[in-house]
mmCIF file of C-alpha atoms in Angstrom:
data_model
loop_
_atom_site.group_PDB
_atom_site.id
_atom_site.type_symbol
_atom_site.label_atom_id
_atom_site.label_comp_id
_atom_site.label_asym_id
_atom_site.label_seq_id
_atom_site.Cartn_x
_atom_site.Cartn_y
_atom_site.Cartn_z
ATOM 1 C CA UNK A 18 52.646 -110.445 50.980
ATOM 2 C CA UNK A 19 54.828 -113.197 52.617
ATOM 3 C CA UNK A 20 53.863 -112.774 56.647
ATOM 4 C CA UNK A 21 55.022 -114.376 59.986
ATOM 5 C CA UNK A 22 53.416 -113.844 63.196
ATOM 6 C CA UNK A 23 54.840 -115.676 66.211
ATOM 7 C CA UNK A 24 52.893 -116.337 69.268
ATOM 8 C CA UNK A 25 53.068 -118.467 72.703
ATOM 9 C CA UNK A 26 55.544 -115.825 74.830
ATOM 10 C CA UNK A 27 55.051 -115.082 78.545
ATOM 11 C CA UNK A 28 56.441 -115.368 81.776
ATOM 12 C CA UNK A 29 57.646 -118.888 82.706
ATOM 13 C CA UNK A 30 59.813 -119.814 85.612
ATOM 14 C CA UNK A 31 62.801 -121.520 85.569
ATOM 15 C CA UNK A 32 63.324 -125.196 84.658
ATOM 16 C CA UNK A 33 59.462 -124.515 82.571
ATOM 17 C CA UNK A 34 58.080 -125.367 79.007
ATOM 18 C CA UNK A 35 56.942 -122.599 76.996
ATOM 19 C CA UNK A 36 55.603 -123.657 73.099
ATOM 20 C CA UNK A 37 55.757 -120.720 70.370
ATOM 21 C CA UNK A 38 54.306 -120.853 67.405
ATOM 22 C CA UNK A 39 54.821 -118.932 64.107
ATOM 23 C CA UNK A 40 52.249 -118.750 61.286
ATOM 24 C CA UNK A 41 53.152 -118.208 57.986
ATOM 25 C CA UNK A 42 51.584 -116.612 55.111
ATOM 26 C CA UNK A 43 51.496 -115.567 51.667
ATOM 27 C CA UNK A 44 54.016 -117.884 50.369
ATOM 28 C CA UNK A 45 54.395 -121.347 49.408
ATOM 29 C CA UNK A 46 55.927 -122.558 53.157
ATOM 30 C CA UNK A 47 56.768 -126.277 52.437
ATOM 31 C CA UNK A 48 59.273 -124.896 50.134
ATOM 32 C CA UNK A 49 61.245 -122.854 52.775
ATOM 33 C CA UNK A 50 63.765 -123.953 55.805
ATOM 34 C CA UNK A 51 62.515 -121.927 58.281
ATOM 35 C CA UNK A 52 64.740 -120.838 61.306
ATOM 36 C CA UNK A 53 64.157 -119.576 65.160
ATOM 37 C CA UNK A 54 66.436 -116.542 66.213
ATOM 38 C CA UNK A 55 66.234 -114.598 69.393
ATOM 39 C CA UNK A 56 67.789 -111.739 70.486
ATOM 40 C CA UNK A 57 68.012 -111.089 74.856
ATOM 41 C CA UNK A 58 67.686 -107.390 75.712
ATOM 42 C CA UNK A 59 70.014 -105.228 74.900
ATOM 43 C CA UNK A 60 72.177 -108.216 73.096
ATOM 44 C CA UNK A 61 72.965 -109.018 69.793
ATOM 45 C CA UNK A 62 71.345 -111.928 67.536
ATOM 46 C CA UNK A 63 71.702 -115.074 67.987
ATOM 47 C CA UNK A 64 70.439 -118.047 65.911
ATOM 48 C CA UNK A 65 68.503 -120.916 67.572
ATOM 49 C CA UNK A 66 67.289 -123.597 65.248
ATOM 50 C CA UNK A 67 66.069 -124.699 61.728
ATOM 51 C CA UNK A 68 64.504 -127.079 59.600
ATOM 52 C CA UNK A 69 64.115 -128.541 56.323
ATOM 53 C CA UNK A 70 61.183 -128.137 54.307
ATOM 54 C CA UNK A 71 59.940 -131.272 54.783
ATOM 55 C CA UNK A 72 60.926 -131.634 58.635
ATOM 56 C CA UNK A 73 63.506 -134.449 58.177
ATOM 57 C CA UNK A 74 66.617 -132.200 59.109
ATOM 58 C CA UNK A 75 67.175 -129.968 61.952
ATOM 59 C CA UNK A 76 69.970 -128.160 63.581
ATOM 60 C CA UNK A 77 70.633 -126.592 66.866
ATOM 61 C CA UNK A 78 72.772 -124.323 68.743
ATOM 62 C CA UNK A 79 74.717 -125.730 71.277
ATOM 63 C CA UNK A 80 72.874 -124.324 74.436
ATOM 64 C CA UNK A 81 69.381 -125.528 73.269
ATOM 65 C CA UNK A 82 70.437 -129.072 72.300
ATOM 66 C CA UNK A 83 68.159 -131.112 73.881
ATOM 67 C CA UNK A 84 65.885 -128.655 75.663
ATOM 68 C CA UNK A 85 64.466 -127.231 72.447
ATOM 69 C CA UNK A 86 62.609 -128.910 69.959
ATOM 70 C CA UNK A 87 62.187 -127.461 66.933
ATOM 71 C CA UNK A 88 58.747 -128.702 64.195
ATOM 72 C CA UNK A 89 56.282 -127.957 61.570
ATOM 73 C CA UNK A 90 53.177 -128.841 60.176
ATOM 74 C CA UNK A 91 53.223 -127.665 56.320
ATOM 75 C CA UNK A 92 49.328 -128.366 56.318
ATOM 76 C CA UNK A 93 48.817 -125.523 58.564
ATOM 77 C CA UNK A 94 51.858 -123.280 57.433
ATOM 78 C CA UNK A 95 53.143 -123.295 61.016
ATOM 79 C CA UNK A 96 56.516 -123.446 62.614
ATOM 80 C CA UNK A 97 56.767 -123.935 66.323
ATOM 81 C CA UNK A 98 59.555 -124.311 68.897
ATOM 82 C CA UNK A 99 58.774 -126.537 71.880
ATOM 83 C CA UNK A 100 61.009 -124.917 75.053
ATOM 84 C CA UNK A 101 61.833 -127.310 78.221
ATOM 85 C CA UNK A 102 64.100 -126.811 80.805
ATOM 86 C CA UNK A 103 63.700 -122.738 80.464
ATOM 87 C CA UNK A 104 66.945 -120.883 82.169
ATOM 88 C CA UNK A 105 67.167 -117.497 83.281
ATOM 89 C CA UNK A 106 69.461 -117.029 79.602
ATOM 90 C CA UNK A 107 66.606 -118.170 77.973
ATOM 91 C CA UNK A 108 64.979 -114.806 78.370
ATOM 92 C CA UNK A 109 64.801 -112.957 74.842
ATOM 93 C CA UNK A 110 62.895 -112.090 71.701
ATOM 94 C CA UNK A 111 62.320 -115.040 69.969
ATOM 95 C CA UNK A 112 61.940 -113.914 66.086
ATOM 96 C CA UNK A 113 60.683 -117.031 63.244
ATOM 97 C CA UNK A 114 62.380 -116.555 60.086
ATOM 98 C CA UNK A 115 62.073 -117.675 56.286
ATOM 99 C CA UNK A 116 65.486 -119.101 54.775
ATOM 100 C CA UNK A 117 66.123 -117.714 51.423
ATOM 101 C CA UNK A 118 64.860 -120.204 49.026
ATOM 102 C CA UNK A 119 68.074 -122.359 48.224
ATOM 103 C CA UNK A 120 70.243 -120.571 50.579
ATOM 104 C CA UNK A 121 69.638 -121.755 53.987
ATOM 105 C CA UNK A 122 70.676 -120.091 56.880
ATOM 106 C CA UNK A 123 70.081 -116.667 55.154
ATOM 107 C CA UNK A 124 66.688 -115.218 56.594
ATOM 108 C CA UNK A 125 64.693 -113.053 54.300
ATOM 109 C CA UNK A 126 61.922 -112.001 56.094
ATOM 110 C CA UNK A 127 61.540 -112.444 60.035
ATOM 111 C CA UNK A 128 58.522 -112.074 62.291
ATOM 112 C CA UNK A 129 57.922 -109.226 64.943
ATOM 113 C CA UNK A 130 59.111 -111.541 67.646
ATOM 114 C CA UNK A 131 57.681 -112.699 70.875
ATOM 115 C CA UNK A 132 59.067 -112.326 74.422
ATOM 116 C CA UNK A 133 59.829 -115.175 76.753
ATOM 117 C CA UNK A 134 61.105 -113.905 79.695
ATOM 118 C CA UNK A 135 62.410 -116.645 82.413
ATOM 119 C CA UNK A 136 62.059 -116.000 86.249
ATOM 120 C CA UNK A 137 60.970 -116.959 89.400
ATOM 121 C CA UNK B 20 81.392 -123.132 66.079
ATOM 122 C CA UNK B 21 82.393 -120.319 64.150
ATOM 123 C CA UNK B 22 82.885 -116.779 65.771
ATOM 124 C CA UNK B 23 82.195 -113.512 64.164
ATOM 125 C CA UNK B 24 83.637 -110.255 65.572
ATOM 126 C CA UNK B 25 82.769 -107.026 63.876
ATOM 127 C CA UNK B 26 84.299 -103.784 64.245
ATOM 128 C CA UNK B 27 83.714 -101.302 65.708
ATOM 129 C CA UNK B 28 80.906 -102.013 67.940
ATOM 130 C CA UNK B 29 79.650 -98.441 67.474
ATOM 131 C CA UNK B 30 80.115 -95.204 65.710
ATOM 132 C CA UNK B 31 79.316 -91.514 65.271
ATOM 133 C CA UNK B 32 78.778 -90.473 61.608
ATOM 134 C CA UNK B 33 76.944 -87.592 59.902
ATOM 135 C CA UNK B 34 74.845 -87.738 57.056
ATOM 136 C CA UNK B 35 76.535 -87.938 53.840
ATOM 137 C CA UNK B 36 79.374 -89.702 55.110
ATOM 138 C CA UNK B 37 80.798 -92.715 53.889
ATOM 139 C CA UNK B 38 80.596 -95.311 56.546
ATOM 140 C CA UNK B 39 82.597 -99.177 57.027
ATOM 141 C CA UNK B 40 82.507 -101.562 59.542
ATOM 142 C CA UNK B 41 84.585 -104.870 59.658
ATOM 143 C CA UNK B 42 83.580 -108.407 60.586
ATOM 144 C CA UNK B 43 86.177 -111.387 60.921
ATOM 145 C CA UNK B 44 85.373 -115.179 60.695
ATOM 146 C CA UNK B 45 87.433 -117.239 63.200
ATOM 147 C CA UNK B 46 87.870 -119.806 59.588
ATOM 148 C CA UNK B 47 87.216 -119.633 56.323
ATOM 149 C CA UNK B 48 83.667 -119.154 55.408
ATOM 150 C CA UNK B 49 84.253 -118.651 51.461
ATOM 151 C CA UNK B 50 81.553 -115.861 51.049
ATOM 152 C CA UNK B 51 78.834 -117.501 52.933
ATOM 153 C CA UNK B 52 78.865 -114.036 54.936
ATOM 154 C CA UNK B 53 75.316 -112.141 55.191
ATOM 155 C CA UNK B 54 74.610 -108.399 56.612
ATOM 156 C CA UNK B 55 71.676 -107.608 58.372
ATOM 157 C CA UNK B 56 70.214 -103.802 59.676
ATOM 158 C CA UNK B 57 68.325 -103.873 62.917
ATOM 159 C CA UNK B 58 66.387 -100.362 64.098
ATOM 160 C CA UNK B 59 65.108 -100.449 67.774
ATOM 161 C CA UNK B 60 62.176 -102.505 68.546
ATOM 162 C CA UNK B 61 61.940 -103.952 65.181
ATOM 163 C CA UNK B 62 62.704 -107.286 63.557
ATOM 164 C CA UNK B 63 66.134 -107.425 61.335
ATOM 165 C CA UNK B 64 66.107 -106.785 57.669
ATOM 166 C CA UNK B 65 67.971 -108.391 55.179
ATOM 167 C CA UNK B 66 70.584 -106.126 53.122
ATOM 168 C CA UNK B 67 73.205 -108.289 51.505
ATOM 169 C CA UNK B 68 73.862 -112.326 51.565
ATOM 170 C CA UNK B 69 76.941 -113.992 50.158
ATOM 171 C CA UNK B 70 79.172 -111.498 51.351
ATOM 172 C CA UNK B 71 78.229 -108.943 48.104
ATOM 173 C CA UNK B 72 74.825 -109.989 46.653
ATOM 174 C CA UNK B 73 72.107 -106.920 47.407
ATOM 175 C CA UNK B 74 68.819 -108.269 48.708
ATOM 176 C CA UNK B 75 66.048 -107.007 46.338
ATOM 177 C CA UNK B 76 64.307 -103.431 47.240
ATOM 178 C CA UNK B 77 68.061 -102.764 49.326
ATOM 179 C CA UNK B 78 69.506 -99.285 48.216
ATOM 180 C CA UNK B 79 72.336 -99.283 46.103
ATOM 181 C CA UNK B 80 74.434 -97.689 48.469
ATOM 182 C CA UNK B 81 74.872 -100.650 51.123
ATOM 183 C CA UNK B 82 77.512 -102.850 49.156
ATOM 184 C CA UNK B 83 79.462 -105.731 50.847
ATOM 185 C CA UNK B 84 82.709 -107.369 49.690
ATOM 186 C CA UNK B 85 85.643 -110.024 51.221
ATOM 187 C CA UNK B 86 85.797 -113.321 51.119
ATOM 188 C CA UNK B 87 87.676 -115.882 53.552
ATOM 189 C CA UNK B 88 87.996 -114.525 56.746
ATOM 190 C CA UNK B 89 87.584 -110.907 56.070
ATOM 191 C CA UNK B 90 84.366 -109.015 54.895
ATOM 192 C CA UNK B 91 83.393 -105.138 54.722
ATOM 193 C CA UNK B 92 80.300 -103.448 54.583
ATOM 194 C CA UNK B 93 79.994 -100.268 53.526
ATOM 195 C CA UNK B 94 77.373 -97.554 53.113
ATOM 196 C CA UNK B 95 78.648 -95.144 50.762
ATOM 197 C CA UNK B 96 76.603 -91.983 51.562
ATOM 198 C CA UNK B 97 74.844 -92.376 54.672
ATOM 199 C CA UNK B 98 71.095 -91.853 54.801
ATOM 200 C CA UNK B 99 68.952 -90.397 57.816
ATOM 201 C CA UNK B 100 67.224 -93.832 58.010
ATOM 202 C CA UNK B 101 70.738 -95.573 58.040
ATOM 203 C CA UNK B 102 71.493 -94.784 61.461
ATOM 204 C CA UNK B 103 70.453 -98.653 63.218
ATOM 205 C CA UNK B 104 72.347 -100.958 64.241
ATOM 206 C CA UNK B 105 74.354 -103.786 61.646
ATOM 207 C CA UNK B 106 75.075 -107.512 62.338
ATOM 208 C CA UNK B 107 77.199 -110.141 60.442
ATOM 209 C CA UNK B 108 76.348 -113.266 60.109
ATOM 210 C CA UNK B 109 77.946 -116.500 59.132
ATOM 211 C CA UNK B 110 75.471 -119.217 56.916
ATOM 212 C CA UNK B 111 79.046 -121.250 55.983
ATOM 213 C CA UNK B 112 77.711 -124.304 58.750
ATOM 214 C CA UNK B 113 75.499 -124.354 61.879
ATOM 215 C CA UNK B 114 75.034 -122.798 64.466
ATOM 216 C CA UNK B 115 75.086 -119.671 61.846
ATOM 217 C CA UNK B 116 76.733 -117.366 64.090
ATOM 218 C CA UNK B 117 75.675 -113.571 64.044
ATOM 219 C CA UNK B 118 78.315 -111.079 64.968
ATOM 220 C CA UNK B 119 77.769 -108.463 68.254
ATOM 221 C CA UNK B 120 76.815 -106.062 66.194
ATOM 222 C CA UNK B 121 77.800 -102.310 65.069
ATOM 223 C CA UNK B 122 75.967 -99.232 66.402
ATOM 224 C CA UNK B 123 75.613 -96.550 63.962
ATOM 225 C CA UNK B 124 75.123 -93.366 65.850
ATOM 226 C CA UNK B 125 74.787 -89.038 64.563
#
């Protein structure tokens, strides 16, 4: 049974680092881009990151560009998303995702989220 | 980036009814155009990817078509455990853009 669990949310002040992690399970991981999505409350999705299997690629949306940083270590079948710089619209549900194999950018199966809520 | 508006941001259907709802691509994004069902407090679930492909274990009644600009999702006969809320989303380049999302309400 393929399963993600994200941890590493809290409550972090503005201009703060927060790291999440995601661990994956019950698939073969280094085959998979793997994406970061969050959601704010009552908001709708938006997409934050991804990577390549092997870590050499990665994409980001414009607001995170160089604040976020997004990795993975295969060996451990973990994803992660290293936050600097938190703002106030940082403040959301931060959901890991598996990319369909071959299709990236479609997410099959998504965590249960974690909340990172930014404030003084 | 590419924008996705969907249509209408919320509804009021009954079960049994046959239920669409809209989302437009600010360009082309051949059928690189994916729907996803959200239920409150929960995680979004996959239900169709490449504008008409049904995600495995999706029921039959969800079907998605367009291509271009404009795509349709529709649920033919809806279900008590329809009722959720549905998002577009663009996986034609990055940032893959989600739409704001359709309510569907009794």
């Amino acid at each position: 049974e393929v399963q993600l669990v994200e941890s590493g949310g809290g409550l972090v002040q503005p201009g703060g680092s927060l790291r999440l992690s995601c661990a994956a399970s019950g698939f073969p991981f280094r085959n998979y881009w793997m994406s970061w999505v969050r959601q704010a409350p009552g908001k709708a999705l938006e997409w934050v990151a991804n990577i390549k299997q092997d870590g050499s690629d990665t994409y980001y949306v414009d607001s995170v560009k160089g604040r976020f940083i997004i990795s993975r270590d295969n060996a451990k079948n973990s994803l992660n998303l290293q936050m600097n710089s938190l703002r106030a619209e940082d403040t959301a549900v931060y959901y890991c995702a598996r990319d369909l194999l071959a299709i990236f950018g479609v997410h099959d199966y998504w965590g249960q989220g974690t909340l990172v809520t930014v404030s003084s | 980036d590419i924008q996705m508006t969907q249509s209408p941001s919320s509804l009021s259907a009954s079960v049994g009814d046959r239920v669409t709802i809209t989302c437009r691509a600010s360009q082309t994004i051949r059928n690189y155009l994916n729907w996803y069902q959200q239920k409150p407090g929960k995680a979004p679930n996959l239900l169709i990817y490449t504008a008409s492909t049904l995600q495995s274990g999706v029921p039959s009644r969800f079907r998605g078509s367009g291509s271009g600009t404009d795509f349709t999702l529709t649920i033919t006969s809806l279900q008590p455990e329809d009722f959720a809320t549905y998002y577009c989303q663009q996986s034609y380049s990055s940032p893959f853009t989600f739409g704001g999302g359709t309510k569907v309400e009794i």
